[in-house]
mmCIF file of C-alpha atoms and ligand atoms in Angstrom:
data_model
loop_
_atom_site.group_PDB
_atom_site.id
_atom_site.type_symbol
_atom_site.label_atom_id
_atom_site.label_comp_id
_atom_site.label_asym_id
_atom_site.label_seq_id
_atom_site.Cartn_x
_atom_site.Cartn_y
_atom_site.Cartn_z
ATOM 1 C CA MET A 1 167.075 248.367 235.035
ATOM 2 C CA TYR A 2 169.247 247.812 231.997
ATOM 3 C CA HIS A 3 172.290 249.811 230.992
ATOM 4 C CA PHE A 4 171.506 251.290 227.618
ATOM 5 C CA ASP A 5 173.631 254.340 228.441
ATOM 6 C CA GLU A 6 176.782 252.312 228.872
ATOM 7 C CA LEU A 7 179.448 252.761 226.184
ATOM 8 C CA ILE A 8 181.006 249.383 225.439
ATOM 9 C CA ASN A 9 183.936 249.063 223.077
ATOM 10 C CA ARG A 10 182.862 246.891 220.151
ATOM 11 C CA ARG A 11 185.990 247.327 218.086
ATOM 12 C CA ASN A 12 187.882 244.196 217.063
ATOM 13 C CA THR A 13 184.849 241.998 217.596
ATOM 14 C CA ASN A 14 184.370 241.520 213.844
ATOM 15 C CA SER A 15 181.527 244.014 214.024
ATOM 16 C CA LEU A 16 180.285 245.286 210.673
ATOM 17 C CA LYS A 17 179.131 248.491 212.312
ATOM 18 C CA TRP A 18 182.419 249.295 214.031
ATOM 19 C CA ASP A 19 185.256 247.425 212.398
ATOM 20 C CA VAL A 20 184.871 248.867 208.909
ATOM 21 C CA VAL A 21 185.141 252.473 210.065
ATOM 22 C CA GLU A 22 188.287 254.284 211.090
ATOM 23 C CA ASP A 23 189.100 254.862 214.734
ATOM 24 C CA GLY A 24 187.355 257.958 216.011
ATOM 25 C CA VAL A 25 184.364 257.701 213.675
ATOM 26 C CA ILE A 26 180.963 257.373 215.331
ATOM 27 C CA PRO A 27 178.944 254.782 213.421
ATOM 28 C CA LEU A 28 175.242 255.598 213.122
ATOM 29 C CA TRP A 29 174.673 253.485 210.054
ATOM 30 C CA VAL A 30 173.869 249.744 209.770
ATOM 31 C CA ALA A 31 170.753 248.674 211.736
ATOM 32 C CA ASP A 32 172.566 247.018 214.614
ATOM 33 C CA MET A 33 172.186 248.293 218.174
ATOM 34 C CA ASP A 34 175.018 249.365 220.451
ATOM 35 C CA PHE A 35 173.275 247.862 223.473
ATOM 36 C CA PRO A 36 174.369 244.685 225.221
ATOM 37 C CA VAL A 37 171.936 241.817 224.798
ATOM 38 C CA LEU A 38 169.403 240.599 227.309
ATOM 39 C CA PRO A 39 171.534 239.247 230.210
ATOM 40 C CA GLU A 40 169.535 235.981 230.341
ATOM 41 C CA LEU A 41 170.417 235.407 226.711
ATOM 42 C CA GLN A 42 174.119 235.734 227.350
ATOM 43 C CA GLU A 43 173.796 233.394 230.335
ATOM 44 C CA ALA A 44 171.914 230.786 228.300
ATOM 45 C CA LEU A 45 174.489 230.856 225.498
ATOM 46 C CA VAL A 46 177.442 230.704 227.887
ATOM 47 C CA LYS A 47 175.858 227.782 229.701
ATOM 48 C CA ARG A 48 175.289 225.937 226.441
ATOM 49 C CA ALA A 49 178.812 226.777 225.259
ATOM 50 C CA GLU A 50 180.248 225.315 228.441
ATOM 51 C CA HIS A 51 178.951 221.896 227.501
ATOM 52 C CA PRO A 52 181.775 220.720 225.249
ATOM 53 C CA PHE A 53 179.670 219.198 222.478
ATOM 54 C CA TYR A 54 178.326 221.163 219.551
ATOM 55 C CA GLY A 55 177.258 218.184 217.481
ATOM 56 C CA TYR A 56 174.253 217.929 215.200
ATOM 57 C CA LYS A 57 171.033 219.042 216.765
ATOM 58 C CA THR A 58 167.600 217.572 216.361
ATOM 59 C CA ASN A 59 164.914 219.505 214.638
ATOM 60 C CA LEU A 60 162.366 219.106 217.396
ATOM 61 C CA GLY A 61 159.761 220.682 215.185
ATOM 62 C CA LEU A 62 159.803 217.535 213.075
ATOM 63 C CA ILE A 63 159.346 215.041 215.912
ATOM 64 C CA PRO A 64 155.643 214.653 216.685
ATOM 65 C CA GLY A 65 154.739 214.955 220.335
ATOM 66 C CA LYS A 66 157.933 216.758 221.383
ATOM 67 C CA THR A 67 157.806 220.191 222.917
ATOM 68 C CA GLU A 68 158.730 222.457 220.080
ATOM 69 C CA GLY A 69 160.713 224.948 222.102
ATOM 70 C CA PHE A 70 161.792 227.311 219.344
ATOM 71 C CA TYR A 71 158.476 227.234 217.498
ATOM 72 C CA GLU A 72 156.461 227.369 220.681
ATOM 73 C CA ALA A 73 158.352 230.481 221.819
ATOM 74 C CA ILE A 74 157.588 232.215 218.504
ATOM 75 C CA ARG A 75 153.932 231.160 218.638
ATOM 76 C CA SER A 76 153.625 232.474 222.151
ATOM 77 C CA TRP A 77 155.331 235.784 221.232
ATOM 78 C CA TYR A 78 152.758 236.449 218.515
ATOM 79 C CA LYS A 79 149.917 235.492 220.823
ATOM 80 C CA THR A 80 150.914 237.458 223.900
ATOM 81 C CA ARG A 81 152.244 240.567 222.170
ATOM 82 C CA TYR A 82 149.950 240.871 219.186
ATOM 83 C CA ASP A 83 147.024 238.633 220.088
ATOM 84 C CA LEU A 84 147.778 236.824 216.866
ATOM 85 C CA THR A 85 147.042 233.132 216.805
ATOM 86 C CA VAL A 86 149.632 231.246 214.796
ATOM 87 C CA GLU A 87 149.889 227.471 214.964
ATOM 88 C CA THR A 88 153.385 226.093 215.460
ATOM 89 C CA GLY A 89 152.702 224.064 212.328
ATOM 90 C CA HIS A 90 152.489 227.310 210.364
ATOM 91 C CA LEU A 91 156.006 228.293 211.368
ATOM 92 C CA LEU A 92 159.219 227.341 209.626
ATOM 93 C CA SER A 93 162.740 228.112 210.752
ATOM 94 C CA GLY A 94 164.750 230.220 208.317
ATOM 95 C CA PRO A 95 168.448 230.991 207.823
ATOM 96 C CA GLY A 96 168.048 234.788 208.157
ATOM 97 C CA THR A 97 165.523 237.132 206.635
ATOM 98 C CA VAL A 98 167.505 238.207 203.601
ATOM 99 C CA LEU A 99 168.478 234.629 202.742
ATOM 100 C CA SER A 100 164.815 233.702 203.082
ATOM 101 C CA LEU A 101 163.782 236.486 200.715
ATOM 102 C CA GLY A 102 166.282 235.169 198.168
ATOM 103 C CA MET A 103 164.720 231.716 198.425
ATOM 104 C CA ILE A 104 161.245 233.181 197.986
ATOM 105 C CA VAL A 105 162.392 235.047 194.869
ATOM 106 C CA ARG A 106 163.678 231.782 193.387
ATOM 107 C CA GLU A 107 160.547 229.813 194.295
ATOM 108 C CA PHE A 108 157.906 232.304 193.219
ATOM 109 C CA SER A 109 159.329 233.966 190.130
ATOM 110 C CA ARG A 110 161.349 232.903 187.123
ATOM 111 C CA GLU A 111 164.458 234.410 185.614
ATOM 112 C CA GLY A 112 163.603 237.557 183.683
ATOM 113 C CA GLU A 113 160.315 238.072 185.522
ATOM 114 C CA GLY A 114 159.570 241.081 187.680
ATOM 115 C CA VAL A 115 159.479 241.471 191.435
ATOM 116 C CA LEU A 116 157.607 244.475 192.795
ATOM 117 C CA LEU A 117 159.407 246.744 195.268
ATOM 118 C CA LEU A 118 157.979 249.894 196.830
ATOM 119 C CA THR A 119 160.965 252.188 197.038
ATOM 120 C CA PRO A 120 163.038 253.473 198.702
ATOM 121 C CA VAL A 121 163.571 250.145 200.423
ATOM 122 C CA TYR A 122 166.205 248.136 202.298
ATOM 123 C CA THR A 123 169.030 247.568 199.787
ATOM 124 C CA PRO A 124 169.122 243.729 199.920
ATOM 125 C CA PHE A 125 165.585 243.718 198.479
ATOM 126 C CA PHE A 126 167.139 244.942 195.225
ATOM 127 C CA GLU A 127 170.057 242.554 195.537
ATOM 128 C CA VAL A 128 168.000 239.384 196.033
ATOM 129 C CA VAL A 129 166.003 240.281 192.927
ATOM 130 C CA LYS A 130 168.893 241.283 190.691
ATOM 131 C CA GLU A 131 171.367 238.619 191.832
ATOM 132 C CA ASN A 132 168.741 236.003 191.033
ATOM 133 C CA ARG A 133 168.393 237.519 187.540
ATOM 134 C CA ARG A 134 164.902 238.868 188.063
ATOM 135 C CA LYS A 135 163.863 242.421 187.245
ATOM 136 C CA VAL A 136 163.055 245.047 189.845
ATOM 137 C CA VAL A 137 159.645 246.582 189.204
ATOM 138 C CA ASP A 138 160.371 249.775 191.071
ATOM 139 C CA VAL A 139 157.404 251.797 192.287
ATOM 140 C CA PRO A 140 158.605 254.942 194.084
ATOM 141 C CA MET A 141 156.616 256.087 197.099
ATOM 142 C CA GLU A 142 155.944 259.709 197.970
ATOM 143 C CA PRO A 143 156.148 261.036 201.538
ATOM 144 C CA ASP A 144 153.302 263.051 203.093
ATOM 145 C CA GLU A 145 153.805 266.265 205.107
ATOM 146 C CA HIS A 146 155.101 264.250 208.104
ATOM 147 C CA GLY A 147 157.649 262.507 205.886
ATOM 148 C CA ARG A 148 155.585 259.320 206.071
ATOM 149 C CA PHE A 149 155.543 257.256 202.902
ATOM 150 C CA VAL A 150 152.155 256.734 201.350
ATOM 151 C CA LEU A 151 151.062 253.405 199.970
ATOM 152 C CA ASP A 152 149.465 254.478 196.713
ATOM 153 C CA THR A 153 147.696 251.550 195.047
ATOM 154 C CA ALA A 154 147.023 253.551 191.864
ATOM 155 C CA ALA A 155 150.763 254.200 191.487
ATOM 156 C CA ILE A 156 151.463 250.498 192.093
ATOM 157 C CA GLU A 157 148.879 249.478 189.481
ATOM 158 C CA ALA A 158 150.451 251.935 187.041
ATOM 159 C CA GLY A 159 153.947 250.557 187.755
ATOM 160 C CA LEU A 160 152.774 246.998 187.185
ATOM 161 C CA ALA A 161 150.961 247.973 183.999
ATOM 162 C CA LYS A 162 154.085 249.684 182.707
ATOM 163 C CA ALA A 163 156.143 246.561 183.420
ATOM 164 C CA GLU A 164 153.514 244.467 181.642
ATOM 165 C CA GLU A 165 153.667 246.726 178.591
ATOM 166 C CA ALA A 166 157.411 246.136 178.548
ATOM 167 C CA GLY A 167 156.711 242.387 178.530
ATOM 168 C CA ILE A 168 157.549 241.861 182.213
ATOM 169 C CA LYS A 169 155.256 239.611 184.218
ATOM 170 C CA THR A 170 155.342 240.324 187.983
ATOM 171 C CA PRO A 171 154.338 237.301 190.067
ATOM 172 C CA LEU A 172 155.896 238.449 193.348
ATOM 173 C CA ALA A 173 156.111 241.487 195.647
ATOM 174 C CA LEU A 174 158.521 242.064 198.519
ATOM 175 C CA PHE A 175 156.832 244.220 201.128
ATOM 176 C CA CYS A 176 158.716 245.858 203.992
ATOM 177 C CA SER A 177 156.460 246.224 207.050
ATOM 178 C CA PRO A 178 157.342 248.253 209.102
ATOM 179 C CA HIS A 179 159.226 250.051 206.434
ATOM 180 C CA ASN A 180 162.987 250.433 206.359
ATOM 181 C CA PRO A 181 164.322 253.076 205.739
ATOM 182 C CA GLY A 182 161.215 255.274 206.066
ATOM 183 C CA GLY A 183 160.001 254.011 209.446
ATOM 184 C CA ARG A 184 156.390 253.776 208.250
ATOM 185 C CA VAL A 185 154.174 251.405 210.196
ATOM 186 C CA TRP A 186 151.520 250.356 207.720
ATOM 187 C CA GLU A 187 147.964 250.382 208.988
ATOM 188 C CA ARG A 188 145.646 247.410 208.654
ATOM 189 C CA GLU A 189 143.683 249.086 205.824
ATOM 190 C CA GLU A 190 146.863 249.801 203.888
ATOM 191 C CA ILE A 191 148.124 246.237 204.229
ATOM 192 C CA ALA A 192 144.697 244.941 203.199
ATOM 193 C CA ALA A 193 144.673 247.250 200.171
ATOM 194 C CA PHE A 194 148.097 245.995 199.156
ATOM 195 C CA LEU A 195 147.136 242.347 199.590
ATOM 196 C CA ASP A 196 143.934 242.988 197.697
ATOM 197 C CA LEU A 197 145.901 244.429 194.831
ATOM 198 C CA ALA A 198 148.195 241.387 194.970
ATOM 199 C CA ARG A 199 145.155 239.128 194.753
ATOM 200 C CA ARG A 200 143.786 240.994 191.726
ATOM 201 C CA ARG A 201 147.194 240.784 190.108
ATOM 202 C CA ASN A 202 147.768 237.166 191.136
ATOM 203 C CA MET A 203 150.969 238.066 192.989
ATOM 204 C CA ILE A 204 152.511 236.317 195.979
ATOM 205 C CA VAL A 205 153.520 238.749 198.727
ATOM 206 C CA ALA A 206 156.526 238.244 200.979
ATOM 207 C CA SER A 207 156.050 240.534 203.968
ATOM 208 C CA ASP A 208 159.328 241.262 205.770
ATOM 209 C CA GLU A 209 158.263 242.105 209.318
ATOM 210 C CA ILE A 210 161.625 242.063 211.027
ATOM 211 C CA HIS A 211 161.106 245.571 212.441
ATOM 212 C CA GLY A 212 157.650 244.667 213.774
ATOM 213 C CA ASP A 213 158.623 244.833 217.436
ATOM 214 C CA PHE A 214 159.659 248.484 217.110
ATOM 215 C CA VAL A 215 156.325 250.198 216.802
ATOM 216 C CA TYR A 216 155.686 253.186 219.051
ATOM 217 C CA ALA A 217 152.380 253.877 220.772
ATOM 218 C CA LYS A 218 151.573 256.789 218.486
ATOM 219 C CA ASN A 219 152.450 257.218 214.859
ATOM 220 C CA ALA A 220 154.261 260.281 213.548
ATOM 221 C CA ALA A 221 150.908 261.918 212.809
ATOM 222 C CA GLY A 222 149.911 261.488 216.478
ATOM 223 C CA LYS A 223 147.445 258.620 215.961
ATOM 224 C CA PRO A 224 147.558 255.545 218.262
ATOM 225 C CA GLN A 225 148.986 252.555 216.457
ATOM 226 C CA SER A 226 150.181 249.018 216.952
ATOM 227 C CA PHE A 227 151.986 246.523 214.814
ATOM 228 C CA VAL A 228 149.786 244.689 212.347
ATOM 229 C CA SER A 229 151.269 241.524 210.921
ATOM 230 C CA ALA A 230 150.016 240.710 207.439
ATOM 231 C CA ALA A 231 149.460 237.211 208.860
ATOM 232 C CA SER A 232 146.548 238.635 210.849
ATOM 233 C CA LEU A 233 144.669 239.232 207.577
ATOM 234 C CA GLU A 234 143.795 235.596 207.249
ATOM 235 C CA SER A 235 141.659 235.866 204.153
ATOM 236 C CA TYR A 236 144.804 236.578 202.125
ATOM 237 C CA ALA A 237 146.662 233.528 203.430
ATOM 238 C CA GLU A 238 146.798 231.838 200.034
ATOM 239 C CA ARG A 239 149.221 234.468 198.744
ATOM 240 C CA LEU A 240 151.147 235.479 201.828
ATOM 241 C CA ILE A 241 154.523 234.525 203.261
ATOM 242 C CA VAL A 242 155.689 236.405 206.346
ATOM 243 C CA VAL A 243 159.401 236.470 207.070
ATOM 244 C CA SER A 244 160.562 237.765 210.406
ATOM 245 C CA GLY A 245 162.810 237.020 213.329
ATOM 246 C CA ALA A 246 164.066 238.065 216.718
ATOM 247 C CA ASN A 247 167.340 239.377 215.409
ATOM 248 C CA LYS A 248 166.387 243.032 214.947
ATOM 249 C CA THR A 249 164.389 243.194 218.182
ATOM 250 C CA PHE A 250 167.061 241.590 220.338
ATOM 251 C CA ASN A 251 170.159 242.453 218.311
ATOM 252 C CA LEU A 252 171.055 238.952 217.145
ATOM 253 C CA GLY A 253 171.998 239.842 213.549
ATOM 254 C CA GLY A 254 175.193 237.771 213.728
ATOM 255 C CA LEU A 255 173.287 234.585 214.597
ATOM 256 C CA HIS A 256 171.514 234.203 211.247
ATOM 257 C CA ILE A 257 168.191 232.861 212.330
ATOM 258 C CA SER A 258 164.718 233.864 211.211
ATOM 259 C CA HIS A 259 161.296 232.346 210.814
ATOM 260 C CA PHE A 260 158.465 232.139 208.325
ATOM 261 C CA VAL A 261 154.765 232.372 209.092
ATOM 262 C CA ILE A 262 152.864 230.615 206.308
ATOM 263 C CA ARG A 263 149.264 229.665 206.948
ATOM 264 C CA ASP A 264 148.627 228.202 203.514
ATOM 265 C CA ALA A 265 149.596 224.528 203.278
ATOM 266 C CA GLY A 266 150.576 224.755 199.599
ATOM 267 C CA LEU A 267 152.882 227.737 200.050
ATOM 268 C CA ARG A 268 154.319 226.158 203.176
ATOM 269 C CA ARG A 269 155.102 222.939 201.319
ATOM 270 C CA ILE A 270 156.972 224.888 198.638
ATOM 271 C CA MET A 271 159.066 226.780 201.198
ATOM 272 C CA LYS A 272 159.692 223.688 203.309
ATOM 273 C CA THR A 273 160.994 221.841 200.267
ATOM 274 C CA ALA A 274 163.145 224.821 199.301
ATOM 275 C CA LEU A 275 164.576 225.006 202.833
ATOM 276 C CA HIS A 276 165.398 221.292 202.837
ATOM 277 C CA ARG A 277 166.892 221.488 199.364
ATOM 278 C CA GLU A 278 169.274 224.149 200.621
ATOM 279 C CA ALA A 279 169.750 222.409 203.996
ATOM 280 C CA SER A 280 168.561 225.603 205.669
ATOM 281 C CA HIS A 281 165.568 224.244 207.540
ATOM 282 C CA GLN A 282 166.953 224.587 211.037
ATOM 283 C CA GLY A 283 169.140 226.902 213.040
ATOM 284 C CA ASP A 284 172.171 225.832 215.004
ATOM 285 C CA VAL A 285 172.491 224.893 218.665
ATOM 286 C CA PHE A 286 173.052 228.515 219.674
ATOM 287 C CA SER A 287 170.704 230.478 217.445
ATOM 288 C CA GLU A 288 167.506 228.582 218.206
ATOM 289 C CA LEU A 289 168.304 228.650 221.915
ATOM 290 C CA ALA A 290 168.864 232.394 221.595
ATOM 291 C CA VAL A 291 165.481 232.982 219.984
ATOM 292 C CA GLU A 292 163.706 230.807 222.507
ATOM 293 C CA THR A 293 165.377 232.645 225.387
ATOM 294 C CA VAL A 294 164.683 236.187 224.204
ATOM 295 C CA TYR A 295 161.083 235.475 223.287
ATOM 296 C CA ARG A 296 160.454 233.832 226.654
ATOM 297 C CA GLN A 297 162.375 236.230 228.877
ATOM 298 C CA GLY A 298 162.944 239.433 226.952
ATOM 299 C CA VAL A 299 159.794 241.459 227.548
ATOM 300 C CA PRO A 300 161.103 243.678 230.413
ATOM 301 C CA TRP A 301 164.282 244.392 228.425
ATOM 302 C CA LEU A 302 162.321 245.301 225.316
ATOM 303 C CA THR A 303 159.859 247.460 227.235
ATOM 304 C CA GLU A 304 162.690 249.500 228.705
ATOM 305 C CA LEU A 305 164.440 249.639 225.356
ATOM 306 C CA HIS A 306 161.321 251.078 223.694
ATOM 307 C CA THR A 307 161.263 253.912 226.216
ATOM 308 C CA TYR A 308 164.962 254.559 225.712
ATOM 309 C CA LEU A 309 164.714 254.516 221.926
ATOM 310 C CA GLY A 310 161.636 256.735 221.960
ATOM 311 C CA GLU A 311 163.630 259.361 223.822
ATOM 312 C CA ASN A 312 166.656 258.868 221.555
ATOM 313 C CA ILE A 313 164.503 259.440 218.504
ATOM 314 C CA ARG A 314 162.830 262.498 220.002
ATOM 315 C CA GLU A 315 166.162 264.122 220.912
ATOM 316 C CA ALA A 316 167.865 263.140 217.694
ATOM 317 C CA VAL A 317 165.094 264.514 215.468
ATOM 318 C CA GLN A 318 165.003 267.735 217.461
ATOM 319 C CA LEU A 319 168.752 268.190 217.200
ATOM 320 C CA LEU A 320 168.901 267.228 213.528
ATOM 321 C CA ASN A 321 166.258 269.807 212.768
ATOM 322 C CA THR A 322 168.491 272.533 214.196
ATOM 323 C CA VAL A 323 171.009 271.763 211.440
ATOM 324 C CA PRO A 324 170.419 274.142 208.535
ATOM 325 C CA GLY A 325 169.514 272.092 205.466
ATOM 326 C CA ILE A 326 168.218 269.010 207.276
ATOM 327 C CA ASN A 327 164.582 268.059 207.671
ATOM 328 C CA ALA A 328 164.353 264.952 209.851
ATOM 329 C CA PHE A 329 161.170 263.001 210.482
ATOM 330 C CA VAL A 330 159.968 261.067 213.499
ATOM 331 C CA PRO A 331 159.419 257.464 212.378
ATOM 332 C CA ASP A 332 156.216 255.547 213.250
ATOM 333 C CA GLY A 333 158.416 252.573 214.096
ATOM 334 C CA THR A 334 161.952 251.129 213.796
ATOM 335 C CA TYR A 335 164.917 252.883 215.423
ATOM 336 C CA LEU A 336 165.889 254.603 212.190
ATOM 337 C CA ILE A 337 165.439 258.242 211.271
ATOM 338 C CA TRP A 338 164.840 259.270 207.676
ATOM 339 C CA ALA A 339 165.924 262.803 206.881
ATOM 340 C CA ASP A 340 165.723 265.061 203.859
ATOM 341 C CA VAL A 341 169.187 266.536 203.249
ATOM 342 C CA ARG A 342 168.693 267.973 199.763
ATOM 343 C CA ARG A 343 169.329 271.521 200.951
ATOM 344 C CA LEU A 344 172.400 270.443 202.884
ATOM 345 C CA VAL A 345 173.775 268.667 199.818
ATOM 346 C CA GLU A 346 173.391 271.894 197.898
ATOM 347 C CA LYS A 347 174.667 274.166 200.648
ATOM 348 C CA THR A 348 177.841 272.128 201.164
ATOM 349 C CA GLY A 349 178.517 271.797 197.447
ATOM 350 C CA SER A 350 178.294 268.020 197.652
ATOM 351 C CA LYS A 351 177.431 266.182 194.449
ATOM 352 C CA ASN A 352 174.652 264.152 196.058
ATOM 353 C CA ASP A 353 173.643 262.353 199.278
ATOM 354 C CA ALA A 354 176.327 259.694 198.740
ATOM 355 C CA GLU A 355 179.066 262.296 198.581
ATOM 356 C CA LEU A 356 177.633 264.145 201.559
ATOM 357 C CA VAL A 357 177.742 260.938 203.591
ATOM 358 C CA ARG A 358 181.309 260.176 202.487
ATOM 359 C CA ARG A 359 182.390 263.661 203.531
ATOM 360 C CA LEU A 360 180.636 263.358 206.873
ATOM 361 C CA GLU A 361 182.528 260.156 207.567
ATOM 362 C CA LYS A 362 185.885 261.556 206.518
ATOM 363 C CA GLU A 363 185.605 265.130 207.736
ATOM 364 C CA ALA A 364 183.038 265.091 210.556
ATOM 365 C CA LYS A 365 183.880 261.554 211.760
ATOM 366 C CA VAL A 366 180.342 260.272 211.795
ATOM 367 C CA LYS A 367 179.023 257.550 209.526
ATOM 368 C CA ILE A 368 175.383 257.568 208.434
ATOM 369 C CA THR A 369 173.688 255.960 205.440
ATOM 370 C CA ALA A 370 173.027 257.619 202.073
ATOM 371 C CA GLY A 371 169.383 257.403 201.039
ATOM 372 C CA SER A 372 170.238 256.601 197.431
ATOM 373 C CA ILE A 373 171.399 253.097 198.400
ATOM 374 C CA TYR A 374 167.697 252.368 198.927
ATOM 375 C CA GLY A 375 166.881 253.167 195.309
ATOM 376 C CA ASP A 376 166.526 256.322 193.253
ATOM 377 C CA ALA A 377 163.534 257.345 195.361
ATOM 378 C CA GLY A 378 165.893 257.706 198.335
ATOM 379 C CA ALA A 379 168.214 260.221 196.633
ATOM 380 C CA GLY A 380 168.682 263.389 198.659
ATOM 381 C CA TYR A 381 167.906 261.651 201.954
ATOM 382 C CA VAL A 382 169.909 259.925 204.671
ATOM 383 C CA ARG A 383 169.141 257.293 207.282
ATOM 384 C CA ILE A 384 170.391 257.609 210.829
ATOM 385 C CA ASN A 385 170.457 254.725 213.295
ATOM 386 C CA THR A 386 169.490 255.921 216.780
ATOM 387 C CA ALA A 387 170.168 252.650 218.615
ATOM 388 C CA SER A 388 173.231 253.845 220.494
ATOM 389 C CA PRO A 389 173.855 255.110 223.999
ATOM 390 C CA ARG A 390 172.363 258.601 223.979
ATOM 391 C CA SER A 391 175.654 260.392 224.576
ATOM 392 C CA GLN A 392 177.136 258.747 221.497
ATOM 393 C CA LEU A 393 174.101 259.454 219.336
ATOM 394 C CA VAL A 394 173.977 263.098 220.378
ATOM 395 C CA GLU A 395 177.723 263.514 219.852
ATOM 396 C CA GLY A 396 177.359 262.044 216.351
ATOM 397 C CA ILE A 397 174.635 264.509 215.447
ATOM 398 C CA ARG A 398 176.532 267.413 217.016
ATOM 399 C CA ARG A 399 179.409 266.546 214.718
ATOM 400 C CA ILE A 400 177.066 266.735 211.724
ATOM 401 C CA LYS A 401 175.830 270.107 212.966
ATOM 402 C CA ALA A 402 179.310 271.490 213.569
ATOM 403 C CA TRP A 403 180.441 270.329 210.124
ATOM 404 C CA ALA A 404 177.371 271.715 208.382
ATOM 405 C CA GLY A 405 178.076 275.090 210.006
HETATM 406 C C1 LIG B 1 163.822 245.104 206.336
HETATM 407 C C2 LIG B 1 164.958 244.248 206.772
HETATM 408 N N1 LIG B 1 164.960 242.946 206.482
HETATM 409 C C3 LIG B 1 165.969 242.136 206.871
HETATM 410 C C4 LIG B 1 167.042 242.625 207.578
HETATM 411 C C5 LIG B 1 168.154 241.717 207.957
HETATM 412 O O1 LIG B 1 167.662 240.528 208.424
HETATM 413 P P1 LIG B 1 168.563 239.245 208.528
HETATM 414 O O2 LIG B 1 169.761 239.614 209.305
HETATM 415 O O3 LIG B 1 167.662 238.274 209.210
HETATM 416 O O4 LIG B 1 168.886 238.803 207.137
HETATM 417 C C6 LIG B 1 167.092 243.973 207.904
HETATM 418 C C7 LIG B 1 168.239 244.534 208.637
HETATM 419 O O5 LIG B 1 168.419 245.692 208.752
HETATM 420 C C8 LIG B 1 166.023 244.805 207.498
HETATM 421 O O6 LIG B 1 166.024 246.098 207.772
#
């Protein structure tokens, strides 16, 4: 029994979620959970912290014959949860998913070239492309009647062709699977179709699978589903880099640790060199221990969390849909709700989703995320993080409802 209902004060802990909002505001924005970590994780870190040496650590993964604790825990997680066989030799430690995506952009595209994004998508996808002076090849996705984004290969082909006509070569795609902010869990056929397109187009695909452990038993259309890692489609290995980590699943965002799954020796060599060049090839004494601990001991915690989040999402969507002007969708996965607020924007005389969200924070005292930060395709939508004690989540949505009138 874990205590996901418990309200714990996170203010003044240097928390992005809490410490940038005014007192009294309920934060339902950044994808960070208001649940205390797995107790065994806290114990392991405290125990390690009590030993008064934090000197350089070995990278056990590089010493032949040693038990590769961190890598072995990741390998075993994939095997036991997803029946996916990954060799420890195919894994690399990374400095965080977004940092890893930035490195991939630099390794697999040149300045001025294009990087394909299916939008709306997690804002740092745009940033790692633009800040590295590459061009975003933006292919907007359309939602179906359940609000689920559709992976339309014809639209992607058209987007790539348009970029080509403008003289932009696109050697790389960043793929978000499961999808943030839309909550889509891509099916095997969709992932295969995307990788197939990448093969035809000679593109490398970086699949960001950090939300992979939040996939519910049924998708929003009522069909049974499970998480499919792109790494399970082995015939595409020569163009695939998976980036993932335990930090979304177990709420370790502040520890900056991630991993790569790269089956292809050539791609792995490139990333390994890049990681060494930037001295980012291993985590620190706490982060790797954290990952090893949660992957080895966290299953009961995660199982209970899934049930809790499933109920949070159900209640939140139901309540949101009683607010005139909001159409909220049940996600296939993640703990994020994507909602159409175009009518509410209009009804409240707000300029757009960004202004609506600003007003909600100031006037209703609840902070959610404007859809337009995920690209133009997200305009008129909002994203709501449900990973809070239920009473707090419900109070946040009630405030939206009361404000919207
Ligand atoms: C799709 C996606 N990738 C990456 C991250 C962040 O990962 P990291 O903290 O490892 O950079 C997030 C966090 O919300 C995310 O949604």
